[in-house]
Amino acid sequence: MFNAAIFSIESMSYENKFTANTQLKVSPFFERTSKLNESQEWRRWSGYLSATNYELHHDNEYFAIRTKAALLDITPLKKYIIEGADAQIFLDRLVTRNIGICKVGQVMYTPWCDEFGKMIDDGTIQRLSENKFRITSAEPNFDWIKHNATGMNVTITDDSFTTAALALQGPNSRAILNAVSSYSLNSLKFFWMMDTSFGDIPVSISRTGYTGDLGYEIWMDPKDALTVWDLLLEKGKSFGITPTGLHALDIARIEAGLILLDVDYVSSRHAIIESRKSSPYELGLGWAVKMKKKDFIGKQALEAEVARGPEWDFVGIEIQWHELEKHFRKAGLAPGLPGTAWRTSTPLYKGSEQVGYATSGTWSPILKRYIALAHVKSEYAGEGSELMFELKVEHFQKLTPAKVVKTPFFDPERKRSCPA
């Protein structure tokens, strides 16, 4: 039944695919990704079908991110164009970053908050021209953006269906793009973008990504999607290019210490109770809040939080190996490690008191460490703090030591550097 559904969707033109079933959309790359997906395992991402892994296991895809080049379909990202005489003023009021210093061709990562200083979403802002920007987000924010633009000289357009996007991530990503791009990417700096072409196909490339590695995101017209996909796979073959799904991406983003909406935090627009909401300071994003700005949504509440100090910190933890191993050995088992990244709230204790909870974690294949991201009460969140991590061994709950550590867990120099 599922395969029949895919067959019927696949036979449609892209223009009709997302209108045929508003509950299940496919990207303009689906004609390729659906045939490559050996396992036919999919996850919903913003209403789209997204491959969890293309091979029967995600190991090769993960190592492509860290040692070769991984190609990911990121079309499901929500994308909005903001343009007009007041575009910069409007965005400066909407988000916590200082958009006034964002130059044409620059990209900024930013949170945005409600009037109580609690995070609604996070994403990037690309300055496409003097009065034109593209903002990306994890979930729909069109109504919120339009509501806050009332009375301003701006036009807001939903770009989610009119721009397709790929991420090419990994140490060989630059070499592959240089093999197909009309212009060299050697001088493109971290969080900047450029316009170029692949043959006669115009594309924009930003030096951004969600893996914490050298990587780029490619923005294009959906009608060119399949040609671009085929060209990258052809030119990238000798560089180890590998179509990659969400399982491998999830491991990489945890290693990079990058937060995920609805996993590491809940949007304040959807939180049922107050305790589910988080401020940028409680998510380790204080560096992205620019209090010297004249005003922005949530500034007054965030100023009060700065004065009293945040109640929670968002930290990395490393589950200590020797004690973990002992728990399994006592049960007569080899140590049990997660095969994929997990997204289950897991308690953290100091003595008999619960002082926090991990939100996502993984065994890092490249670091050979069991790591997680966690919310911890500020007084227990200092680097090196010893906590206890809740663990289940053969149906029984155990506690095992975990240490608060710096994030990102993985931060290679190549992520930011340019060739000499």
CSV table of N, CA, C and O in Angstrom, one decimal, residues 4 6 14 28 43 99 103 105 170 180 204 226 240 248 255-256 265 293 303 347-348 355 376 391 396 404 408 414:
chain,number,residue,atom,x,y,z
A,4,ALA,N,2.5,1.7,-3.4
A,4,ALA,CA,1.5,2.2,-4.4
A,4,ALA,C,1.4,3.7,-4.2
A,4,ALA,O,1.2,4.4,-5.2
A,6,ILE,N,3.6,5.8,-3.1
A,6,ILE,CA,4.8,6.4,-3.7
A,6,ILE,C,4.7,6.4,-5.2
A,6,ILE,O,5.1,7.4,-5.8
A,14,TYR,N,6.2,17.9,-10.4
A,14,TYR,CA,6.4,18.5,-9.1
A,14,TYR,C,5.4,19.5,-8.7
A,14,TYR,O,5.0,19.7,-7.5
A,28,PRO,N,11.4,18.1,-4.9
A,28,PRO,CA,11.7,17.9,-6.3
A,28,PRO,C,12.8,16.9,-6.6
A,28,PRO,O,13.0,16.6,-7.7
A,43,ARG,N,10.9,9.5,7.2
A,43,ARG,CA,10.5,10.3,8.4
A,43,ARG,C,9.8,11.5,7.8
A,43,ARG,O,10.2,12.1,6.8
A,99,ILE,N,20.8,42.7,12.8
A,99,ILE,CA,20.7,42.6,11.3
A,99,ILE,C,21.4,43.8,10.6
A,99,ILE,O,21.8,43.7,9.5
A,103,LYS,N,25.9,42.1,6.1
A,103,LYS,CA,26.2,42.6,4.8
A,103,LYS,C,25.6,41.8,3.7
A,103,LYS,O,25.2,40.7,3.9
A,105,GLY,N,25.2,39.3,1.0
A,105,GLY,CA,26.0,38.1,0.8
A,105,GLY,C,26.4,37.4,2.1
A,105,GLY,O,27.0,36.3,2.1
A,170,GLY,N,31.0,17.8,4.4
A,170,GLY,CA,32.1,16.9,4.6
A,170,GLY,C,33.4,17.5,4.0
A,170,GLY,O,33.3,18.5,3.2
A,180,VAL,N,32.2,21.7,-10.3
A,180,VAL,CA,31.0,22.0,-11.1
A,180,VAL,C,30.6,23.5,-11.2
A,180,VAL,O,29.9,23.9,-12.1
A,204,SER,N,22.6,29.6,-5.9
A,204,SER,CA,23.2,30.3,-4.8
A,204,SER,C,23.8,29.2,-3.9
A,204,SER,O,23.2,28.2,-3.6
A,226,LEU,N,16.6,18.0,-10.4
A,226,LEU,CA,17.2,16.7,-10.8
A,226,LEU,C,18.5,16.8,-11.5
A,226,LEU,O,19.4,16.0,-11.4
A,240,GLY,N,33.8,10.4,-3.2
A,240,GLY,CA,33.1,9.7,-2.3
A,240,GLY,C,31.7,10.3,-1.9
A,240,GLY,O,31.2,10.0,-0.8
A,248,ALA,N,22.0,9.7,10.0
A,248,ALA,CA,23.4,10.2,10.1
A,248,ALA,C,23.5,11.6,10.4
A,248,ALA,O,24.3,12.0,11.2
A,255,GLU,N,27.0,15.8,17.7
A,255,GLU,CA,28.4,16.0,17.9
A,255,GLU,C,28.8,17.5,17.8
A,255,GLU,O,29.7,18.0,18.4
A,256,ALA,N,28.0,18.2,16.9
A,256,ALA,CA,28.3,19.6,16.7
A,256,ALA,C,27.6,20.5,17.8
A,256,ALA,O,27.8,21.7,17.8
A,265,TYR,N,14.3,21.6,22.4
A,265,TYR,CA,13.4,22.6,23.0
A,265,TYR,C,12.1,22.6,22.3
A,265,TYR,O,11.9,22.1,21.2
A,293,LYS,N,21.0,46.5,20.9
A,293,LYS,CA,20.0,46.9,19.9
A,293,LYS,C,19.0,47.8,20.6
A,293,LYS,O,18.6,47.5,21.8
A,303,GLU,N,16.3,41.1,29.3
A,303,GLU,CA,17.1,42.0,30.2
A,303,GLU,C,16.9,41.6,31.6
A,303,GLU,O,17.8,41.5,32.4
A,347,PRO,N,16.4,11.5,32.7
A,347,PRO,CA,16.8,12.3,33.9
A,347,PRO,C,18.3,12.3,34.2
A,347,PRO,O,19.0,11.3,34.0
A,348,LEU,N,18.7,13.4,34.8
A,348,LEU,CA,20.1,13.6,35.4
A,348,LEU,C,19.9,13.9,36.8
A,348,LEU,O,19.1,14.8,37.2
A,355,VAL,N,18.4,17.1,38.8
A,355,VAL,CA,18.8,18.4,38.5
A,355,VAL,C,18.8,18.8,37.0
A,355,VAL,O,19.2,19.9,36.6
A,376,VAL,N,20.3,21.5,32.3
A,376,VAL,CA,20.7,21.3,33.7
A,376,VAL,C,20.5,22.6,34.5
A,376,VAL,O,20.8,23.6,34.0
A,391,LEU,N,19.8,5.1,33.3
A,391,LEU,CA,20.1,4.1,32.3
A,391,LEU,C,19.3,2.8,32.6
A,391,LEU,O,19.1,2.5,33.7
A,396,PHE,N,15.8,-2.9,34.2
A,396,PHE,CA,16.0,-2.3,35.5
A,396,PHE,C,16.7,-0.9,35.3
A,396,PHE,O,17.6,-0.8,34.5
A,404,VAL,N,29.7,17.0,32.8
A,404,VAL,CA,29.4,18.1,32.0
A,404,VAL,C,30.6,18.5,31.2
A,404,VAL,O,31.7,18.7,31.8
A,408,PRO,N,30.9,22.6,21.1
A,408,PRO,CA,30.6,21.4,20.4
A,408,PRO,C,31.6,20.3,20.8
A,408,PRO,O,32.7,20.5,21.1
A,414,ARG,N,38.6,22.8,9.7
A,414,ARG,CA,38.2,22.9,8.3
A,414,ARG,C,36.8,23.5,8.2
A,414,ARG,O,36.5,24.1,7.1
